[in-house]
PDB file of C-alpha atoms in Angstrom:
ATOM      1  CA  MET A  21       4.605 -43.672 -32.422  1.00  0.00           C
ATOM      2  CA  HIS A  22       2.839 -45.750 -29.764  1.00  0.00           C
ATOM      3  CA  GLN A  23       0.673 -47.390 -32.421  1.00  0.00           C
ATOM      4  CA  LEU A  24       3.709 -48.227 -34.538  1.00  0.00           C
ATOM      5  CA  ARG A  25       5.613 -49.691 -31.595  1.00  0.00           C
ATOM      6  CA  TYR A  26       2.555 -51.723 -30.567  1.00  0.00           C
ATOM      7  CA  PHE A  27       2.257 -53.065 -34.100  1.00  0.00           C
ATOM      8  CA  GLN A  28       5.964 -53.953 -34.211  1.00  0.00           C
ATOM      9  CA  VAL A  29       5.880 -55.936 -30.951  1.00  0.00           C
ATOM     10  CA  ILE A  30       2.663 -57.795 -31.856  1.00  0.00           C
ATOM     11  CA  ALA A  31       4.176 -58.697 -35.239  1.00  0.00           C
ATOM     12  CA  GLN A  32       7.232 -60.090 -33.447  1.00  0.00           C
ATOM     13  CA  THR A  33       5.343 -62.038 -30.730  1.00  0.00           C
ATOM     14  CA  LYS A  34       2.146 -62.891 -32.652  1.00  0.00           C
ATOM     15  CA  ASN A  35       0.422 -62.814 -29.281  1.00  0.00           C
ATOM     16  CA  TYR A  36      -1.562 -59.948 -27.753  1.00  0.00           C
ATOM     17  CA  ASN A  37      -1.069 -61.109 -24.148  1.00  0.00           C
ATOM     18  CA  GLN A  38       2.700 -61.386 -24.525  1.00  0.00           C
ATOM     19  CA  ALA A  39       2.918 -58.082 -26.410  1.00  0.00           C
ATOM     20  CA  ALA A  40       0.846 -56.311 -23.742  1.00  0.00           C
ATOM     21  CA  HIS A  41       3.180 -57.665 -21.052  1.00  0.00           C
ATOM     22  CA  LEU A  42       6.309 -56.491 -22.926  1.00  0.00           C
ATOM     23  CA  LEU A  43       4.809 -53.074 -23.619  1.00  0.00           C
ATOM     24  CA  HIS A  44       3.428 -52.609 -20.077  1.00  0.00           C
ATOM     25  CA  VAL A  45      -0.074 -51.807 -21.319  1.00  0.00           C
ATOM     26  CA  SER A  46      -3.405 -53.595 -20.923  1.00  0.00           C
ATOM     27  CA  GLN A  47      -4.543 -55.970 -23.633  1.00  0.00           C
ATOM     28  CA  PRO A  48      -7.759 -53.991 -24.309  1.00  0.00           C
ATOM     29  CA  ALA A  49      -5.754 -50.802 -24.801  1.00  0.00           C
ATOM     30  CA  LEU A  50      -3.383 -52.632 -27.153  1.00  0.00           C
ATOM     31  CA  THR A  51      -6.251 -54.138 -29.164  1.00  0.00           C
ATOM     32  CA  LYS A  52      -7.964 -50.755 -29.421  1.00  0.00           C
ATOM     33  CA  ALA A  53      -4.756 -49.068 -30.663  1.00  0.00           C
ATOM     34  CA  ILE A  54      -4.213 -51.686 -33.383  1.00  0.00           C
ATOM     35  CA  HIS A  55      -7.844 -51.482 -34.525  1.00  0.00           C
ATOM     36  CA  LYS A  56      -7.488 -47.698 -34.785  1.00  0.00           C
ATOM     37  CA  LEU A  57      -4.293 -48.057 -36.811  1.00  0.00           C
ATOM     38  CA  GLU A  58      -5.973 -50.519 -39.166  1.00  0.00           C
ATOM     39  CA  GLU A  59      -8.880 -48.101 -39.625  1.00  0.00           C
ATOM     40  CA  GLU A  60      -6.500 -45.274 -40.465  1.00  0.00           C
ATOM     41  CA  LEU A  61      -4.649 -47.415 -42.996  1.00  0.00           C
ATOM     42  CA  GLY A  62      -7.813 -49.022 -44.373  1.00  0.00           C
ATOM     43  CA  ILE A  63      -6.307 -52.541 -44.372  1.00  0.00           C
ATOM     44  CA  PRO A  64      -6.054 -55.481 -41.928  1.00  0.00           C
ATOM     45  CA  LEU A  65      -2.567 -55.764 -40.416  1.00  0.00           C
ATOM     46  CA  PHE A  66      -3.212 -59.182 -38.898  1.00  0.00           C
ATOM     47  CA  ASN A  67      -5.181 -62.291 -39.803  1.00  0.00           C
ATOM     48  CA  ARG A  68      -7.146 -63.516 -36.798  1.00  0.00           C
ATOM     49  CA  ILE A  69      -7.750 -67.265 -36.722  1.00  0.00           C
ATOM     50  CA  GLY A  70      -9.586 -68.181 -33.549  1.00  0.00           C
ATOM     51  CA  ARG A  71      -7.412 -67.079 -30.661  1.00  0.00           C
ATOM     52  CA  SER A  72      -4.225 -66.990 -32.707  1.00  0.00           C
ATOM     53  CA  ILE A  73      -3.052 -64.209 -35.003  1.00  0.00           C
ATOM     54  CA  ASP A  74      -0.654 -63.950 -37.886  1.00  0.00           C
ATOM     55  CA  ILE A  75       0.607 -60.940 -39.779  1.00  0.00           C
ATOM     56  CA  SER A  76      -1.202 -60.223 -43.058  1.00  0.00           C
ATOM     57  CA  ILE A  77       0.447 -59.581 -46.396  1.00  0.00           C
ATOM     58  CA  TYR A  78      -0.303 -55.888 -45.845  1.00  0.00           C
ATOM     59  CA  GLY A  79       1.157 -56.022 -42.356  1.00  0.00           C
ATOM     60  CA  GLU A  80       4.295 -57.805 -43.624  1.00  0.00           C
ATOM     61  CA  LYS A  81       4.902 -55.046 -46.150  1.00  0.00           C
ATOM     62  CA  PHE A  82       4.143 -52.304 -43.636  1.00  0.00           C
ATOM     63  CA  LEU A  83       6.407 -53.836 -40.972  1.00  0.00           C
ATOM     64  CA  SER A  84       9.641 -53.197 -42.893  1.00  0.00           C
ATOM     65  CA  TYR A  85       8.818 -49.485 -43.171  1.00  0.00           C
ATOM     66  CA  VAL A  86       7.764 -49.288 -39.526  1.00  0.00           C
ATOM     67  CA  GLU A  87      11.006 -50.871 -38.304  1.00  0.00           C
ATOM     68  CA  GLU A  88      13.125 -48.589 -40.493  1.00  0.00           C
ATOM     69  CA  SER A  89      11.169 -45.519 -39.326  1.00  0.00           C
ATOM     70  CA  LEU A  90      11.416 -46.421 -35.650  1.00  0.00           C
ATOM     71  CA  GLN A  91      15.164 -47.027 -35.951  1.00  0.00           C
ATOM     72  CA  LEU A  92      15.558 -43.610 -37.560  1.00  0.00           C
ATOM     73  CA  LEU A  93      13.446 -41.964 -34.861  1.00  0.00           C
ATOM     74  CA  ASP A  94      15.465 -43.694 -32.128  1.00  0.00           C
ATOM     75  CA  ARG A  95      18.663 -42.367 -33.705  1.00  0.00           C
ATOM     76  CA  GLY A  96      17.132 -38.905 -33.790  1.00  0.00           C
ATOM     77  CA  VAL A  97      16.238 -39.098 -30.110  1.00  0.00           C
ATOM     78  CA  GLN A  98      19.779 -40.250 -29.265  1.00  0.00           C
ATOM     79  CA  GLU A  99      21.328 -37.405 -31.256  1.00  0.00           C
ATOM     80  CA  ILE A 100      19.039 -34.841 -29.636  1.00  0.00           C
ATOM     81  CA  GLN A 101      19.977 -36.158 -26.207  1.00  0.00           C
ATOM     82  CA  SER A 102      23.683 -35.980 -27.082  1.00  0.00           C
ATOM     83  CA  MET A 103      23.201 -32.377 -28.218  1.00  0.00           C
ATOM     84  CA  LYS A 104      21.990 -31.559 -24.716  1.00  0.00           C
ATOM     85  CA  ASP A 105      25.180 -33.005 -23.190  1.00  0.00           C
ATOM     86  CA  PRO A 106      28.106 -30.664 -23.936  1.00  0.00           C
ATOM     87  CA  LEU A 107      30.671 -33.354 -23.066  1.00  0.00           C
ATOM     88  CA  GLN A 108      29.382 -35.989 -25.505  1.00  0.00           C
ATOM     89  CA  GLY A 109      28.306 -34.132 -28.652  1.00  0.00           C
ATOM     90  CA  THR A 110      29.766 -33.531 -32.104  1.00  0.00           C
ATOM     91  CA  ILE A 111      30.837 -30.082 -33.324  1.00  0.00           C
ATOM     92  CA  ARG A 112      30.552 -29.396 -37.053  1.00  0.00           C
ATOM     93  CA  LEU A 113      33.328 -26.935 -37.905  1.00  0.00           C
ATOM     94  CA  ALA A 114      34.335 -25.394 -41.242  1.00  0.00           C
ATOM     95  CA  PHE A 115      37.730 -23.718 -41.605  1.00  0.00           C
ATOM     96  CA  LEU A 116      40.076 -22.126 -44.117  1.00  0.00           C
ATOM     97  CA  GLN A 117      43.018 -24.141 -45.404  1.00  0.00           C
ATOM     98  CA  THR A 118      45.659 -21.729 -44.130  1.00  0.00           C
ATOM     99  CA  ILE A 119      44.036 -21.650 -40.696  1.00  0.00           C
ATOM    100  CA  GLY A 120      43.999 -25.445 -40.733  1.00  0.00           C
ATOM    101  CA  THR A 121      47.790 -25.535 -40.826  1.00  0.00           C
ATOM    102  CA  THR A 122      48.455 -22.762 -38.309  1.00  0.00           C
ATOM    103  CA  ILE A 123      45.787 -21.811 -35.760  1.00  0.00           C
ATOM    104  CA  LEU A 124      43.306 -24.713 -35.770  1.00  0.00           C
ATOM    105  CA  PRO A 125      45.554 -27.596 -34.618  1.00  0.00           C
ATOM    106  CA  GLY A 126      46.524 -25.806 -31.396  1.00  0.00           C
ATOM    107  CA  ILE A 127      42.925 -24.897 -30.590  1.00  0.00           C
ATOM    108  CA  LEU A 128      41.718 -28.463 -31.116  1.00  0.00           C
ATOM    109  CA  ARG A 129      44.578 -29.941 -29.084  1.00  0.00           C
ATOM    110  CA  ARG A 130      43.885 -27.728 -26.074  1.00  0.00           C
ATOM    111  CA  PHE A 131      40.134 -28.290 -26.271  1.00  0.00           C
ATOM    112  CA  LYS A 132      40.490 -32.081 -26.547  1.00  0.00           C
ATOM    113  CA  GLU A 133      42.804 -32.105 -23.535  1.00  0.00           C
ATOM    114  CA  CYS A 134      39.928 -30.636 -21.503  1.00  0.00           C
ATOM    115  CA  TYR A 135      37.007 -32.390 -23.223  1.00  0.00           C
ATOM    116  CA  PRO A 136      38.279 -35.637 -24.776  1.00  0.00           C
ATOM    117  CA  ASP A 137      34.846 -37.121 -25.565  1.00  0.00           C
ATOM    118  CA  VAL A 138      33.605 -34.261 -27.739  1.00  0.00           C
ATOM    119  CA  GLN A 139      33.908 -35.164 -31.431  1.00  0.00           C
ATOM    120  CA  PHE A 140      34.528 -32.917 -34.453  1.00  0.00           C
ATOM    121  CA  ASP A 141      33.215 -33.052 -38.006  1.00  0.00           C
ATOM    122  CA  LEU A 142      35.709 -30.874 -39.897  1.00  0.00           C
ATOM    123  CA  GLN A 143      35.247 -29.323 -43.345  1.00  0.00           C
ATOM    124  CA  GLN A 144      38.059 -27.467 -45.100  1.00  0.00           C
ATOM    125  CA  CYS A 145      36.861 -24.873 -47.612  1.00  0.00           C
ATOM    126  CA  ASN A 146      37.255 -21.277 -48.737  1.00  0.00           C
ATOM    127  CA  SER A 147      35.748 -18.369 -46.823  1.00  0.00           C
ATOM    128  CA  GLN A 148      32.714 -17.957 -49.069  1.00  0.00           C
ATOM    129  CA  ARG A 149      31.811 -21.642 -48.792  1.00  0.00           C
ATOM    130  CA  ALA A 150      32.303 -21.595 -45.021  1.00  0.00           C
ATOM    131  CA  LEU A 151      29.822 -18.741 -44.690  1.00  0.00           C
ATOM    132  CA  GLU A 152      27.322 -20.608 -46.879  1.00  0.00           C
ATOM    133  CA  LEU A 153      27.641 -23.736 -44.745  1.00  0.00           C
ATOM    134  CA  VAL A 154      26.951 -21.724 -41.604  1.00  0.00           C
ATOM    135  CA  GLU A 155      24.009 -19.892 -43.155  1.00  0.00           C
ATOM    136  CA  ASN A 156      22.477 -23.183 -44.387  1.00  0.00           C
ATOM    137  CA  ASN A 157      22.969 -24.846 -40.962  1.00  0.00           C
ATOM    138  CA  GLU A 158      25.275 -27.462 -42.500  1.00  0.00           C
ATOM    139  CA  VAL A 159      27.933 -26.645 -39.905  1.00  0.00           C
ATOM    140  CA  ASP A 160      27.656 -25.180 -36.421  1.00  0.00           C
ATOM    141  CA  LEU A 161      30.717 -22.931 -36.510  1.00  0.00           C
ATOM    142  CA  CYS A 162      33.370 -21.678 -38.901  1.00  0.00           C
ATOM    143  CA  LEU A 163      36.913 -20.507 -38.309  1.00  0.00           C
ATOM    144  CA  VAL A 164      37.365 -17.674 -40.806  1.00  0.00           C
ATOM    145  CA  THR A 165      38.501 -14.088 -41.274  1.00  0.00           C
ATOM    146  CA  ASN A 166      36.245 -11.129 -40.581  1.00  0.00           C
ATOM    147  CA  PHE A 167      37.252  -8.970 -43.542  1.00  0.00           C
ATOM    148  CA  SER A 168      33.604  -8.445 -44.418  1.00  0.00           C
ATOM    149  CA  ARG A 169      32.764  -7.222 -40.877  1.00  0.00           C
ATOM    150  CA  SER A 170      29.571  -9.270 -41.211  1.00  0.00           C
ATOM    151  CA  PHE A 171      29.896 -10.661 -37.685  1.00  0.00           C
ATOM    152  CA  GLY A 172      29.178  -8.867 -34.442  1.00  0.00           C
ATOM    153  CA  GLU A 173      29.571  -9.536 -30.745  1.00  0.00           C
ATOM    154  CA  SER A 174      26.606 -11.924 -30.799  1.00  0.00           C
ATOM    155  CA  ASN A 175      28.133 -14.339 -33.329  1.00  0.00           C
ATOM    156  CA  TRP A 176      31.893 -13.692 -33.432  1.00  0.00           C
ATOM    157  CA  VAL A 177      34.821 -14.580 -31.149  1.00  0.00           C
ATOM    158  CA  PRO A 178      38.089 -12.950 -32.312  1.00  0.00           C
ATOM    159  CA  ILE A 179      41.089 -15.230 -31.895  1.00  0.00           C
ATOM    160  CA  LYS A 180      44.100 -13.668 -33.547  1.00  0.00           C
ATOM    161  CA  MET A 181      45.268 -10.769 -35.698  1.00  0.00           C
ATOM    162  CA  GLU A 182      47.245 -12.616 -38.342  1.00  0.00           C
ATOM    163  CA  GLN A 183      50.014 -10.910 -40.287  1.00  0.00           C
ATOM    164  CA  LEU A 184      49.866 -11.021 -44.095  1.00  0.00           C
ATOM    165  CA  TYR A 185      52.932 -10.725 -46.287  1.00  0.00           C
ATOM    166  CA  GLY A 186      53.977  -9.968 -49.815  1.00  0.00           C
ATOM    167  CA  TYR A 187      55.554 -12.881 -51.693  1.00  0.00           C
ATOM    168  CA  CYS A 188      57.667 -13.055 -54.823  1.00  0.00           C
ATOM    169  CA  SER A 189      59.918 -15.593 -56.489  1.00  0.00           C
ATOM    170  CA  ILE A 190      63.499 -15.852 -55.227  1.00  0.00           C
ATOM    171  CA  ASN A 191      64.474 -14.839 -58.775  1.00  0.00           C
ATOM    172  CA  HIS A 192      62.427 -11.647 -58.666  1.00  0.00           C
ATOM    173  CA  PRO A 193      64.223  -8.277 -58.199  1.00  0.00           C
ATOM    174  CA  LEU A 194      62.155  -7.678 -55.034  1.00  0.00           C
ATOM    175  CA  SER A 195      63.641 -10.778 -53.417  1.00  0.00           C
ATOM    176  CA  ARG A 196      66.391  -8.591 -51.966  1.00  0.00           C
ATOM    177  CA  GLU A 197      63.922  -6.458 -50.031  1.00  0.00           C
ATOM    178  CA  LYS A 198      62.699  -7.121 -46.494  1.00  0.00           C
ATOM    179  CA  SER A 199      60.041  -4.403 -46.471  1.00  0.00           C
ATOM    180  CA  ILE A 200      58.235  -2.778 -49.392  1.00  0.00           C
ATOM    181  CA  SER A 201      55.457  -0.201 -49.639  1.00  0.00           C
ATOM    182  CA  ILE A 202      52.309  -1.197 -51.440  1.00  0.00           C
ATOM    183  CA  GLN A 203      52.894   1.795 -53.711  1.00  0.00           C
ATOM    184  CA  ALA A 204      56.060   0.089 -54.953  1.00  0.00           C
ATOM    185  CA  LEU A 205      53.936  -2.833 -56.180  1.00  0.00           C
ATOM    186  CA  ARG A 206      51.663  -0.801 -58.466  1.00  0.00           C
ATOM    187  CA  ASP A 207      53.446  -1.884 -61.678  1.00  0.00           C
ATOM    188  CA  GLU A 208      53.878  -5.521 -60.672  1.00  0.00           C
ATOM    189  CA  PRO A 209      51.723  -8.341 -62.093  1.00  0.00           C
ATOM    190  CA  PHE A 210      49.593  -9.735 -59.250  1.00  0.00           C
ATOM    191  CA  ILE A 211      48.560 -13.311 -58.588  1.00  0.00           C
ATOM    192  CA  GLY A 212      45.451 -13.324 -56.440  1.00  0.00           C
ATOM    193  CA  TYR A 213      42.373 -15.131 -55.311  1.00  0.00           C
ATOM    194  CA  LYS A 214      39.113 -15.440 -57.231  1.00  0.00           C
ATOM    195  CA  ASP A 215      37.107 -12.224 -57.160  1.00  0.00           C
ATOM    196  CA  HIS A 216      34.309 -13.560 -54.924  1.00  0.00           C
ATOM    197  CA  LEU A 217      36.669 -14.494 -52.089  1.00  0.00           C
ATOM    198  CA  LEU A 218      37.046 -12.156 -49.111  1.00  0.00           C
ATOM    199  CA  MET A 219      40.844 -12.172 -49.247  1.00  0.00           C
ATOM    200  CA  GLN A 220      40.845 -10.897 -52.823  1.00  0.00           C
ATOM    201  CA  LYS A 221      38.317  -8.189 -51.997  1.00  0.00           C
ATOM    202  CA  GLN A 222      40.569  -6.966 -49.179  1.00  0.00           C
ATOM    203  CA  VAL A 223      43.709  -6.929 -51.357  1.00  0.00           C
ATOM    204  CA  MET A 224      41.828  -4.980 -54.042  1.00  0.00           C
ATOM    205  CA  LYS A 225      40.685  -2.478 -51.398  1.00  0.00           C
ATOM    206  CA  TRP A 226      44.235  -1.966 -50.129  1.00  0.00           C
ATOM    207  CA  CYS A 227      45.455  -1.333 -53.671  1.00  0.00           C
ATOM    208  CA  ARG A 228      42.599   1.042 -54.540  1.00  0.00           C
ATOM    209  CA  ASP A 229      43.189   2.954 -51.290  1.00  0.00           C
ATOM    210  CA  ALA A 230      46.819   3.328 -52.443  1.00  0.00           C
ATOM    211  CA  GLY A 231      45.609   4.835 -55.722  1.00  0.00           C
ATOM    212  CA  PHE A 232      45.927   1.979 -58.216  1.00  0.00           C
ATOM    213  CA  THR A 233      44.143  -1.093 -59.527  1.00  0.00           C
ATOM    214  CA  PRO A 234      46.437  -4.122 -59.512  1.00  0.00           C
ATOM    215  CA  ASN A 235      47.201  -5.956 -62.741  1.00  0.00           C
ATOM    216  CA  ILE A 236      45.789  -9.409 -61.929  1.00  0.00           C
ATOM    217  CA  VAL A 237      47.397 -11.965 -64.249  1.00  0.00           C
ATOM    218  CA  PHE A 238      46.339 -15.205 -62.515  1.00  0.00           C
ATOM    219  CA  GLN A 239      43.710 -16.073 -59.916  1.00  0.00           C
ATOM    220  CA  GLY A 240      43.214 -19.162 -57.780  1.00  0.00           C
ATOM    221  CA  THR A 241      41.144 -20.415 -54.869  1.00  0.00           C
ATOM    222  CA  GLU A 242      43.826 -22.033 -52.703  1.00  0.00           C
ATOM    223  CA  VAL A 243      47.029 -20.606 -51.216  1.00  0.00           C
ATOM    224  CA  PRO A 244      49.267 -23.506 -52.414  1.00  0.00           C
ATOM    225  CA  THR A 245      48.211 -22.889 -56.032  1.00  0.00           C
ATOM    226  CA  ILE A 246      48.797 -19.149 -55.774  1.00  0.00           C
ATOM    227  CA  ALA A 247      52.134 -19.691 -54.030  1.00  0.00           C
ATOM    228  CA  GLY A 248      53.172 -22.131 -56.745  1.00  0.00           C
ATOM    229  CA  LEU A 249      52.472 -19.557 -59.452  1.00  0.00           C
ATOM    230  CA  ILE A 250      54.431 -16.954 -57.496  1.00  0.00           C
ATOM    231  CA  SER A 251      57.381 -19.347 -57.152  1.00  0.00           C
ATOM    232  CA  ALA A 252      57.413 -19.710 -60.966  1.00  0.00           C
ATOM    233  CA  ASN A 253      58.031 -15.921 -61.153  1.00  0.00           C
ATOM    234  CA  LEU A 254      54.686 -15.263 -62.817  1.00  0.00           C
ATOM    235  CA  GLY A 255      53.815 -12.435 -60.463  1.00  0.00           C
ATOM    236  CA  ILE A 256      53.707 -11.287 -56.831  1.00  0.00           C
ATOM    237  CA  GLY A 257      50.948 -11.792 -54.275  1.00  0.00           C
ATOM    238  CA  ILE A 258      49.750 -10.969 -50.761  1.00  0.00           C
ATOM    239  CA  LEU A 259      49.177 -14.096 -48.707  1.00  0.00           C
ATOM    240  CA  PRO A 260      48.839 -15.329 -45.144  1.00  0.00           C
ATOM    241  CA  TYR A 261      51.657 -17.504 -43.915  1.00  0.00           C
ATOM    242  CA  TYR A 262      50.946 -21.219 -43.823  1.00  0.00           C
ATOM    243  CA  SER A 263      53.018 -24.281 -43.071  1.00  0.00           C
ATOM    244  CA  GLY A 264      54.535 -25.433 -46.338  1.00  0.00           C
ATOM    245  CA  LEU A 265      55.338 -22.085 -47.938  1.00  0.00           C
ATOM    246  CA  GLU A 266      58.934 -22.308 -46.786  1.00  0.00           C
ATOM    247  CA  ALA A 267      59.419 -25.353 -49.008  1.00  0.00           C
ATOM    248  CA  LEU A 268      58.818 -23.263 -52.134  1.00  0.00           C
ATOM    249  CA  PRO A 269      61.384 -20.975 -53.838  1.00  0.00           C
ATOM    250  CA  VAL A 270      59.621 -17.794 -52.711  1.00  0.00           C
ATOM    251  CA  HIS A 271      60.716 -14.707 -50.812  1.00  0.00           C
ATOM    252  CA  ARG A 272      58.555 -13.123 -48.111  1.00  0.00           C
ATOM    253  CA  PHE A 273      58.559  -9.376 -47.434  1.00  0.00           C
ATOM    254  CA  GLU A 274      56.583  -7.061 -45.181  1.00  0.00           C
ATOM    255  CA  ILE A 275      54.321  -4.391 -46.665  1.00  0.00           C
ATOM    256  CA  SER A 276      55.311  -1.259 -44.831  1.00  0.00           C
ATOM    257  CA  ASP A 277      52.656   1.360 -45.475  1.00  0.00           C
ATOM    258  CA  ILE A 278      49.404  -0.492 -44.660  1.00  0.00           C
ATOM    259  CA  ASP A 279      48.115  -2.461 -41.704  1.00  0.00           C
ATOM    260  CA  CYS A 280      48.476  -5.748 -43.558  1.00  0.00           C
ATOM    261  CA  VAL A 281      46.688  -8.067 -41.151  1.00  0.00           C
ATOM    262  CA  ARG A 282      43.499 -10.077 -41.007  1.00  0.00           C
ATOM    263  CA  GLU A 283      41.352 -10.859 -37.980  1.00  0.00           C
ATOM    264  CA  VAL A 284      40.771 -14.587 -37.534  1.00  0.00           C
ATOM    265  CA  GLY A 285      37.960 -15.807 -35.357  1.00  0.00           C
ATOM    266  CA  LEU A 286      35.118 -18.184 -34.695  1.00  0.00           C
ATOM    267  CA  ALA A 287      31.755 -17.348 -36.264  1.00  0.00           C
ATOM    268  CA  TRP A 288      28.279 -18.833 -36.241  1.00  0.00           C
ATOM    269  CA  LYS A 289      24.836 -18.002 -37.574  1.00  0.00           C
ATOM    270  CA  ALA A 290      23.159 -15.171 -35.715  1.00  0.00           C
ATOM    271  CA  ASP A 291      19.950 -15.887 -33.811  1.00  0.00           C
ATOM    272  CA  THR A 292      20.329 -19.664 -34.006  1.00  0.00           C
ATOM    273  CA  THR A 293      20.228 -22.385 -31.362  1.00  0.00           C
ATOM    274  CA  LEU A 294      23.566 -24.149 -31.105  1.00  0.00           C
ATOM    275  CA  SER A 295      24.227 -27.563 -29.603  1.00  0.00           C
ATOM    276  CA  ALA A 296      25.590 -27.629 -26.056  1.00  0.00           C
ATOM    277  CA  SER A 297      28.970 -28.861 -27.360  1.00  0.00           C
ATOM    278  CA  ALA A 298      29.233 -26.020 -29.899  1.00  0.00           C
ATOM    279  CA  GLN A 299      28.388 -23.521 -27.166  1.00  0.00           C
ATOM    280  CA  LEU A 300      31.051 -25.087 -24.960  1.00  0.00           C
ATOM    281  CA  PHE A 301      33.623 -24.684 -27.765  1.00  0.00           C
ATOM    282  CA  ILE A 302      32.685 -21.018 -28.174  1.00  0.00           C
ATOM    283  CA  GLU A 303      33.066 -20.381 -24.438  1.00  0.00           C
ATOM    284  CA  PHE A 304      36.382 -22.257 -24.340  1.00  0.00           C
ATOM    285  CA  THR A 305      37.740 -20.349 -27.335  1.00  0.00           C
ATOM    286  CA  SER A 306      36.560 -17.019 -25.962  1.00  0.00           C
ATOM    287  CA  SER A 307      38.159 -17.548 -22.553  1.00  0.00           C
ATOM    288  CA  ASN A 308      41.440 -18.904 -23.917  1.00  0.00           C
ATOM    289  CA  TYR A 309      42.054 -16.320 -26.625  1.00  0.00           C
ATOM    290  CA  GLU A 310      41.055 -13.035 -25.050  1.00  0.00           C
TER     291      GLU A 310
END
């Protein structure tokens, strides 16, 4: 890096004495560094005419790459430094859509009131994608459910036990009921999530534990789509509440004979080094939602 910075300044000043003064190094040391760089590259970077110098055609071409590389390295240094400062960093956070309309806004508001200069890079996605983003280090944290029990004390902060409900169309015979057993749903057509999603796996488990396999007639990836199909009286479903459901012609009922809840919390990749800001967010969330 020193050689590249020396080359950049000499190319700008076209004078070894001036470059040495700007770089706070001796002229012999500067000359030696440039000669070594030229030997490594196998080309002359400068044309020397008497006591004056000018950049060569090779040096002119090389300079554009050097300047771009040094700018990128400077940005990297700045970002690394910001990662060390918990009050100035950026937190990359993935979250589920339903959580984004219920739990997440309150958490972010309270955190920003305490730490206004911390920034967030938010990504809304399904649970499976959120876990992939964490595993691939594309996000620092994810706000998800722990149906899979894949998180432990070292990489999980529980926030809330969230109630799940049965939903049907307002034109469905069950729309008169406030509480229904899951056994009473065994003959109903179900509208659910895609099979790979954690929510669908949990619903299937509840049904199998009750002694039946649900008749899945439609599957989706997002709650609004599933709720829309339910409102058209195409089937019933088990969903978390989210802001916006009340605008649809659906009826909500409790499921009486199972513990129909999901644990929502903050998760991150085990055995990984988090930025200072992400660690601050974990500590804040842990202390405020015990």
